[in-house]
Structures are given as structure tokens and as C-alpha cells.
Tab-separated table of C-alpha atoms in Angstrom:
chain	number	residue	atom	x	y	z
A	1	UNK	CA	76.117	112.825	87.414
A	2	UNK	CA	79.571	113.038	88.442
A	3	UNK	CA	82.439	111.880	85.900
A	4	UNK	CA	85.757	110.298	87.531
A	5	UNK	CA	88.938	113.085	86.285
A	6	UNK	CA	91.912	110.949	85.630
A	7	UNK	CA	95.443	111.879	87.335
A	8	UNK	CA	97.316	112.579	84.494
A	9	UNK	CA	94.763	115.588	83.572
A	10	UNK	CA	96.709	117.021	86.469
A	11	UNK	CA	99.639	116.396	86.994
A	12	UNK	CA	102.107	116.734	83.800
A	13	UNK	CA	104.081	113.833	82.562
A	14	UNK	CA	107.961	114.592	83.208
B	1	UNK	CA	126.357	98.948	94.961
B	2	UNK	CA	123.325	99.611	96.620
B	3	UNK	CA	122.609	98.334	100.636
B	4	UNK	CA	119.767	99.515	102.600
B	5	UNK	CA	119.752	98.155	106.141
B	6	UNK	CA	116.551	98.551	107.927
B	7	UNK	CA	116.874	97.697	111.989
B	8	UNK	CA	113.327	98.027	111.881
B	9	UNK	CA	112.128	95.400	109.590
B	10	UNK	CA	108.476	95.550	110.149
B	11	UNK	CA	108.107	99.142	108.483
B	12	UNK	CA	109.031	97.412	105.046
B	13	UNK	CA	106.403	95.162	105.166
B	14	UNK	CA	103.474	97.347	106.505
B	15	UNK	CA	105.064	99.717	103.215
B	16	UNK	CA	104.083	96.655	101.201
B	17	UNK	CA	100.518	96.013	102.861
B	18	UNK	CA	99.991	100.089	101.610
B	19	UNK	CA	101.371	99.776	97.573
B	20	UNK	CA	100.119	96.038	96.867
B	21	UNK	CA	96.376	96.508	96.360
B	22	UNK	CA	96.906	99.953	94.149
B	23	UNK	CA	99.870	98.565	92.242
B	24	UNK	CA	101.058	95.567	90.445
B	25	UNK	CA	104.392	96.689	89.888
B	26	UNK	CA	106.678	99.607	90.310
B	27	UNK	CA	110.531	101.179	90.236
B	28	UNK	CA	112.104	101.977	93.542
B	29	UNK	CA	114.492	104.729	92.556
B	30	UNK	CA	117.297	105.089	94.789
B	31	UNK	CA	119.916	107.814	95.196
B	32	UNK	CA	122.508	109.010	98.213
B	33	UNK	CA	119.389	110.903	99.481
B	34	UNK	CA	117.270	107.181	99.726
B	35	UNK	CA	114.765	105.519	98.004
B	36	UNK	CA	111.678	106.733	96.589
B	37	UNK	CA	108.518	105.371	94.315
B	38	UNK	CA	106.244	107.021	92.266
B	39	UNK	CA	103.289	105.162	90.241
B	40	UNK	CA	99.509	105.759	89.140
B	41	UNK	CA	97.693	102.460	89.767
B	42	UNK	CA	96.096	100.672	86.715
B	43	UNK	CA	93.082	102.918	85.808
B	44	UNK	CA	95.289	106.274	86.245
B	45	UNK	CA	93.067	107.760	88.787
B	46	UNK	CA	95.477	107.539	91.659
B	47	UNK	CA	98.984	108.035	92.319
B	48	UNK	CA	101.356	106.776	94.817
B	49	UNK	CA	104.662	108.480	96.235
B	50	UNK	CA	106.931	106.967	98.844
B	51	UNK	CA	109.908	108.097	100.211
B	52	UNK	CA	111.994	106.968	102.324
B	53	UNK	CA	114.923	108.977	103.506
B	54	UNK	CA	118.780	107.491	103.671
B	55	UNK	CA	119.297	108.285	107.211
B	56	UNK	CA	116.151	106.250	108.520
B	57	UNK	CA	117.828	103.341	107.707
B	58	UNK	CA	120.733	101.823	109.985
B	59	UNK	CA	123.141	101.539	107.228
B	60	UNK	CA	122.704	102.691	103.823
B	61	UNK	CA	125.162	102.782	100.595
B	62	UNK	CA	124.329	103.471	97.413
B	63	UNK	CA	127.340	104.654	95.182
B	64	UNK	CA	125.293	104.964	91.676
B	65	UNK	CA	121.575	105.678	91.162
B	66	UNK	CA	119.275	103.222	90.290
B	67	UNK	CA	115.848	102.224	89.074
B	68	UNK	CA	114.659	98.530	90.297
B	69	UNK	CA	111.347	97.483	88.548
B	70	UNK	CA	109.754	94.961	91.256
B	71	UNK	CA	106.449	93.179	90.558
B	72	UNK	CA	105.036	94.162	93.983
B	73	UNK	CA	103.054	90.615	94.325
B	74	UNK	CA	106.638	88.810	94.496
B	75	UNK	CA	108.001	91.195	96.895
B	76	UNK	CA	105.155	91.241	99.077
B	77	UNK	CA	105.668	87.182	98.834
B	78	UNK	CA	108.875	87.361	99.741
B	79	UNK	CA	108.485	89.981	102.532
B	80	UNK	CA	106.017	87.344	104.523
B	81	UNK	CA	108.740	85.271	104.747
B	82	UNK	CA	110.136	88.531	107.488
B	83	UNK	CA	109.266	88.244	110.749
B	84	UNK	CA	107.695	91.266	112.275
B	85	UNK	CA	111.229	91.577	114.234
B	86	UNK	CA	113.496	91.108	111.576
B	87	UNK	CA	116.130	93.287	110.103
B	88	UNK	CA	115.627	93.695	106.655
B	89	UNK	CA	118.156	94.731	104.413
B	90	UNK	CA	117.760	95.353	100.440
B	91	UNK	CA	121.339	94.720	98.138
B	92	UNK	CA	121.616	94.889	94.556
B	93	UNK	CA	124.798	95.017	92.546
B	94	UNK	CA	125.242	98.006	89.663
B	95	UNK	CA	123.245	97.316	86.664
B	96	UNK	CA	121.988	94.152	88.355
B	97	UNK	CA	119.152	92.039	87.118
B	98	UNK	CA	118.487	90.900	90.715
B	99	UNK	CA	118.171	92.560	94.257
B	100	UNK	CA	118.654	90.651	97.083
B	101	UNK	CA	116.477	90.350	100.837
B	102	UNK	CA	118.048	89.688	103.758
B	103	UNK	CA	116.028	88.961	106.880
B	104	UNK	CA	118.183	88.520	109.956
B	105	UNK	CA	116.514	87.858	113.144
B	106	UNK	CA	117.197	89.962	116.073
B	107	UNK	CA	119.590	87.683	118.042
B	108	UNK	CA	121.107	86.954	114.085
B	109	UNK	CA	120.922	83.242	114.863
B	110	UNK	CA	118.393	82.817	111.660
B	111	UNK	CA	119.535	84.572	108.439
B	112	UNK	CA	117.588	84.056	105.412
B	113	UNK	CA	118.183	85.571	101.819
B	114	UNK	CA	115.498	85.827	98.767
B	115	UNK	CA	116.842	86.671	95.094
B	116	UNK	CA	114.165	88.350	93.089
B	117	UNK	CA	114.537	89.103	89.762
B	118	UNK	CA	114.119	92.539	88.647
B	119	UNK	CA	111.992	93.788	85.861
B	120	UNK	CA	112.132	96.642	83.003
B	121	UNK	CA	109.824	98.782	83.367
B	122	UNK	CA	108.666	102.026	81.395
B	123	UNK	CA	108.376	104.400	84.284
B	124	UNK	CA	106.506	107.102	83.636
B	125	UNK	CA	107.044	110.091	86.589
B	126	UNK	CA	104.392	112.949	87.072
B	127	UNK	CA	105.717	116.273	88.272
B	128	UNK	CA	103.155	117.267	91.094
B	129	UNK	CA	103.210	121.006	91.721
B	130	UNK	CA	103.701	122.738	94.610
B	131	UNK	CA	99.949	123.459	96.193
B	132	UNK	CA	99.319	125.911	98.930
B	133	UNK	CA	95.660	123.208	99.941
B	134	UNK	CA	93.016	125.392	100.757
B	135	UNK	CA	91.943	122.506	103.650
B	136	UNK	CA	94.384	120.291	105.895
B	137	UNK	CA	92.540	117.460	108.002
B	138	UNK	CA	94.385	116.042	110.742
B	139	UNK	CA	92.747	112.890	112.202
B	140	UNK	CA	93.267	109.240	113.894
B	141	UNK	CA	94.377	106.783	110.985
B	142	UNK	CA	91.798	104.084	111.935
B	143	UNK	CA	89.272	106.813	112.373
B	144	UNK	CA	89.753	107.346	108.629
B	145	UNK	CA	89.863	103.851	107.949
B	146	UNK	CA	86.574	103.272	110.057
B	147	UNK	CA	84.971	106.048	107.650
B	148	UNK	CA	86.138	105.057	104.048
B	149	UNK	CA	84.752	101.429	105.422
B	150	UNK	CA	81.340	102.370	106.740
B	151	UNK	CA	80.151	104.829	103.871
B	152	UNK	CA	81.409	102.460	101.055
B	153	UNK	CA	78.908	100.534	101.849
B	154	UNK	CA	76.178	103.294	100.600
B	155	UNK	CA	77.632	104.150	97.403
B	156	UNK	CA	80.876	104.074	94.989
B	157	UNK	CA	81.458	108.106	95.792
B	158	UNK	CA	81.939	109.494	98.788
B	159	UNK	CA	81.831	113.715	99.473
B	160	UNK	CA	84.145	115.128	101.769
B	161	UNK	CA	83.128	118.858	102.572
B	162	UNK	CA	85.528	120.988	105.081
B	163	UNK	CA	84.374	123.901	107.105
B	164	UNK	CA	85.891	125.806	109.890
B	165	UNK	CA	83.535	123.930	112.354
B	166	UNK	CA	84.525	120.443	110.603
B	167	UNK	CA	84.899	118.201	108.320
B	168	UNK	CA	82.075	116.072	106.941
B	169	UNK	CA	82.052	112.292	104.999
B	170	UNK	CA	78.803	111.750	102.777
B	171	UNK	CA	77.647	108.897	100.822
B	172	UNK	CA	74.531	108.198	99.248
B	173	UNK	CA	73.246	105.140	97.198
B	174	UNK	CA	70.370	102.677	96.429
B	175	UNK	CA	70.096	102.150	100.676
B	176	UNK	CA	69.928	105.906	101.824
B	177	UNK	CA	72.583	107.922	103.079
B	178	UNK	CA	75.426	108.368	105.479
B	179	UNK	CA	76.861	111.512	106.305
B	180	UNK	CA	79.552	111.400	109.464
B	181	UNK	CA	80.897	114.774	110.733
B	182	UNK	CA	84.054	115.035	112.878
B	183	UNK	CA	84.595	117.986	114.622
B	184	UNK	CA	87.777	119.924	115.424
B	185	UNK	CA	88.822	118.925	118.736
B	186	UNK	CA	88.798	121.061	121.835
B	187	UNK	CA	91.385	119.414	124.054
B	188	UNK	CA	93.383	116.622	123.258
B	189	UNK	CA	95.288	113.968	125.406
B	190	UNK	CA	97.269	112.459	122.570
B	191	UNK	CA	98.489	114.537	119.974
B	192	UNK	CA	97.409	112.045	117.530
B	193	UNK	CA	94.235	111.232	118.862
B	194	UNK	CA	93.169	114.934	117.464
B	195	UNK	CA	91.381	116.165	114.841
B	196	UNK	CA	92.990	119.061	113.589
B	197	UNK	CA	91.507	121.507	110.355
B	198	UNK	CA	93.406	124.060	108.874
B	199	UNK	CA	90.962	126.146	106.704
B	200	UNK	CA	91.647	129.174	104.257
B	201	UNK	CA	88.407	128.277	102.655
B	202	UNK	CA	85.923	125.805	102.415
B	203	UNK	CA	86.429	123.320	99.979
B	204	UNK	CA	83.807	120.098	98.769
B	205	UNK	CA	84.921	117.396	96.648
B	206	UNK	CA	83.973	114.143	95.919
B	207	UNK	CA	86.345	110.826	95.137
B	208	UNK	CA	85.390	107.506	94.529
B	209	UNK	CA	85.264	104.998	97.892
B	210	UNK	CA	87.509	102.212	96.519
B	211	UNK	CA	90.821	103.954	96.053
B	212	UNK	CA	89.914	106.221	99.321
B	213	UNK	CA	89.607	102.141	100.833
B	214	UNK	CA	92.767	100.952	99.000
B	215	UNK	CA	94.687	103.900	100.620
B	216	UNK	CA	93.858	103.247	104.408
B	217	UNK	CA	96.014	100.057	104.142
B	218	UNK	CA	98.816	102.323	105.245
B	219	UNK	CA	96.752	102.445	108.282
B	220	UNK	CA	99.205	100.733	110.508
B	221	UNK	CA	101.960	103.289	109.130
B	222	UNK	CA	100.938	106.097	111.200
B	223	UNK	CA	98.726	107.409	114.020
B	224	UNK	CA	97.749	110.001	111.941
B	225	UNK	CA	96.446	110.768	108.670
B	226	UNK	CA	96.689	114.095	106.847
B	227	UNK	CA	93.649	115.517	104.105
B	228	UNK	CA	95.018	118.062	102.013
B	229	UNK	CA	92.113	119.263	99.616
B	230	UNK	CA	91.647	122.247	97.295
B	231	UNK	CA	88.467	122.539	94.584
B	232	UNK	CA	88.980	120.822	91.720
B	233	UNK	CA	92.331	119.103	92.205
B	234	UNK	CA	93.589	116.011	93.381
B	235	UNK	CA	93.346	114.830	97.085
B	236	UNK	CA	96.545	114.211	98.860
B	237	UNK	CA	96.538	111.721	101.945
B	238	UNK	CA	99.863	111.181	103.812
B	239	UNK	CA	100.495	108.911	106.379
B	240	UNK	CA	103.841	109.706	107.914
B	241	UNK	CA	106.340	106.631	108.388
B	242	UNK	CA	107.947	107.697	111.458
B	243	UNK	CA	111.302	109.138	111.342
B	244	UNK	CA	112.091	107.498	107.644
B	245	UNK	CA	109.730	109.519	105.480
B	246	UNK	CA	106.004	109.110	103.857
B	247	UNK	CA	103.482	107.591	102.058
B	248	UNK	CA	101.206	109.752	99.930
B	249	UNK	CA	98.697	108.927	97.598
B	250	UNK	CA	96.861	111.201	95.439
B	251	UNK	CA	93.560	110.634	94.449
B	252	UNK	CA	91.887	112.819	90.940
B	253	UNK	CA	88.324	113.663	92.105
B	254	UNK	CA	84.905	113.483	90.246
B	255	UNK	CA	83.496	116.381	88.664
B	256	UNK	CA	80.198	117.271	87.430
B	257	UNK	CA	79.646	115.903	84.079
């Protein structure tokens, strides 16, 4: 079962 | 003061036809060096980065920065109202609450203007690192479009896997499965007719059909698409808009739970 990552668990908020 | 005249009106609305279905609303951030856009769509799985550079446009001023929140569903409304041919230029005043539209046709016998009111909105800008992708996928636009269409329809996730040989599309659901490999080509006529890899090593990943979908309405942007992938971060796809700037959209994949 795959889980969807979200964006922001990447990428760091300026 | 801020005036961006665009001889080629057509681009601004095709730009439109790519943000509208991932985003409600969004600030266009404009500077001397042009305008640019950065948003995650609702569910935070995606983001979206435009940019557009000054000197693409015919005439462009714009003497402070600025931010303009636009609710993209009223700007798309009142970009219909452009013909394909018109020149489309975007005004606002410093600190304004409103930016202005101007559509001229070509032989400027029919000018029209639209007044849109601007919104506040609490942006919220990612910093997105500098990546050295371990794949790049160069292919036809509407081949990718033709893909993201035909395997949604066997599941919500599609797999992209890229070897040195090529690159291949897999979906599997409740039907069967679909798997679609595209090879590297040989010899190419057209430059953007190719497909074109660029492999340090081979990478798998899987993202989730409907944004891939909402992304190929840039399709009419660009020829071309480019597939930037490394494991376990964020798919880049960039349609080029020809000498102005981009479109990119990055898309978080799924991992094993």
C-alpha cells in the first residue's frame, strides 16, 4: 500500500 | 506602477487553462525581473511555479514590487473575454486594490478593459532546493498528455520507472493493467518530436494520476515536456513557454506505507 507524501514534507516553508 | 504588455495575448490565457484546475487562487509577484507565481494546490500535494521573464513581454514597467492575490476563476473569466489574437496587457496602480486587463485587438479598432478586484492573501512560498535529478525525460507534450489520459483510466497511481533503454508508464487497478514504454529515439526529424533520457541512475516512483492529468493542461504551452525524477522526491514537469519563461509543477510522490 502506497501512502500519498505531501509537498511541504519537502520542500521547507520560507 | 506596474504594466505588462503582452503582443502575444494568447500565451496568457493558455497560462490560465494550466493554473485553473490545480488552484483557486494565487499571488502573482512581480519585480523589474517579471512576474512569477508560486502555490501548492488545495490538498498540498502539488506545487505550481510560473515565471515569466520581463523581457518576453513587449513593454513592461514595474517601478515597486508587488504581490496581487487573484481568485484564478475570475481571471480565467475575464481572460475568455481575449481573443486568441489579442494583446493583453496587465496595469495596476501601487498598493492598488484592483488590476486592470486590457485586450486590444490586433488592428486596435476594439479595446476592451476588465477591473478585477484583488484579494489578500496569506502566501505561503516553499524554497525548492537545487537538485542535480538522477532522470530527465524529454518527450512530445500531447504524448504525455495521451499517457496520463489512457492509464488513469486503470487506477488512481500511476509508476513511472526510467532506464537507460527508456522510460516506462504503469497503472494497475480493478480492470488489469497498462504499462506503455517509450523508447529513446534514434533519429529525429523535429527536435521536439524526440524522446530524449538523460540517466545517472535508474530511478522508479509512483504519483497519483489526477494531478499528473491536471498538469498536462499546459499542454498547448509547449512542444515539449521535461520529467525530472530522483527516488524519493518530488517530480518536476516543465513545459517551457517559449521565449517568456516556464511552467513547472511539482508533484510529492507515494511511498510505501
Amino acid at each position: 500500500k502506497t501512502k500519498q507524501k505531501s509537498i511541504t514534507s519537502f520542500f521547507t516553508r520560507k | 506602477m506596474f504594466e505588462a504588455r503582452l503582443l502575444q495575448g494568447s500565451l496568457l490565457k493558455k497560462v490560465m487553462e494550466a493554473l485553473k484546475e490545480l488552484l483557486n487562487e494565487a499571488a502573482w509577484d512581480c519585480s523589474d525581473a517579471g512576474i512569477q507565481l508560486q502555490a501548492m494546490d488545495n490538498s498540498h500535494v502539488s506545487l505550481v511555479s510560473l515565471n515569466l521573464r520581463a523581457e518576453g513581454f513587449d513593454k513592461y514597467r514595474c517601478d515597486r514590487n508587488l504581490s496581487m492575490g487573484m481568485n484564478l476563476g475570475s481571471m480565467s473569466k475575464i481572460l475568455k473575454c481575449a481573443s486568441n489574437e489579442d494583446i493583453i496587457t496587465i496595469k495596476a496602480q501601487d498598493n492598488a486594490d484592483t488590476v486592470t486587463f486590457v485586450f486590444e485587438s490586433p488592428d486596435q479598432d476594439k479595446v476592451s478593459d476588465y477591473e478585477m478586484k484583488l484579494m489578500n492573501l496569506d502566501q505561503e512560498h516553499l524554497g525548492i532546493p537545487e537538485t542535480d535529478y538522477a532522470c530527465t525525460i524529454r518527450l512530445p507534450s500531447s504524448e504525455f498528455a495521451r499517457i496520463c489520459r489512457d492509464l488513469s483510466q486503470f487506477g488512481e497511481s500511476m509508476v513511472i520507472s526510467c532506464t537507460k533503454e527508456g522510460v516506462r508508464f504503469s497503472a494497475t487497478g480493478d480492470i488489469g493493467t497498462g504499462n506503455i514504454k517509450l523508447a529513446q529515439s534514434a533519429k529525429v526529424d523535429k527536435e521536439e518530436e524526440a524522446v530524449v533520457i538523460e540517466m545517472q541512475e535508474p530511478v522508479s516512483l509512483t504519483f497519483a494520476c489526477r494531478y499528473l492529468n491536471s498538469f498536462t493542461k499546459a499542454t498547448s504551452l509547449s512542444k515539449s515536456v521535461q520529467l525530472s525524477m530522483s527516488p524519493e522526491v518530488p517530480l518536476v514537469v516543465e513545459y517551457k513557454i517559449e521565449d517568456i519563461g516556464h511552467v513547472r509543477y511539482y508533484l510529492a510522490p507515494k511511498i510505501e506505507d
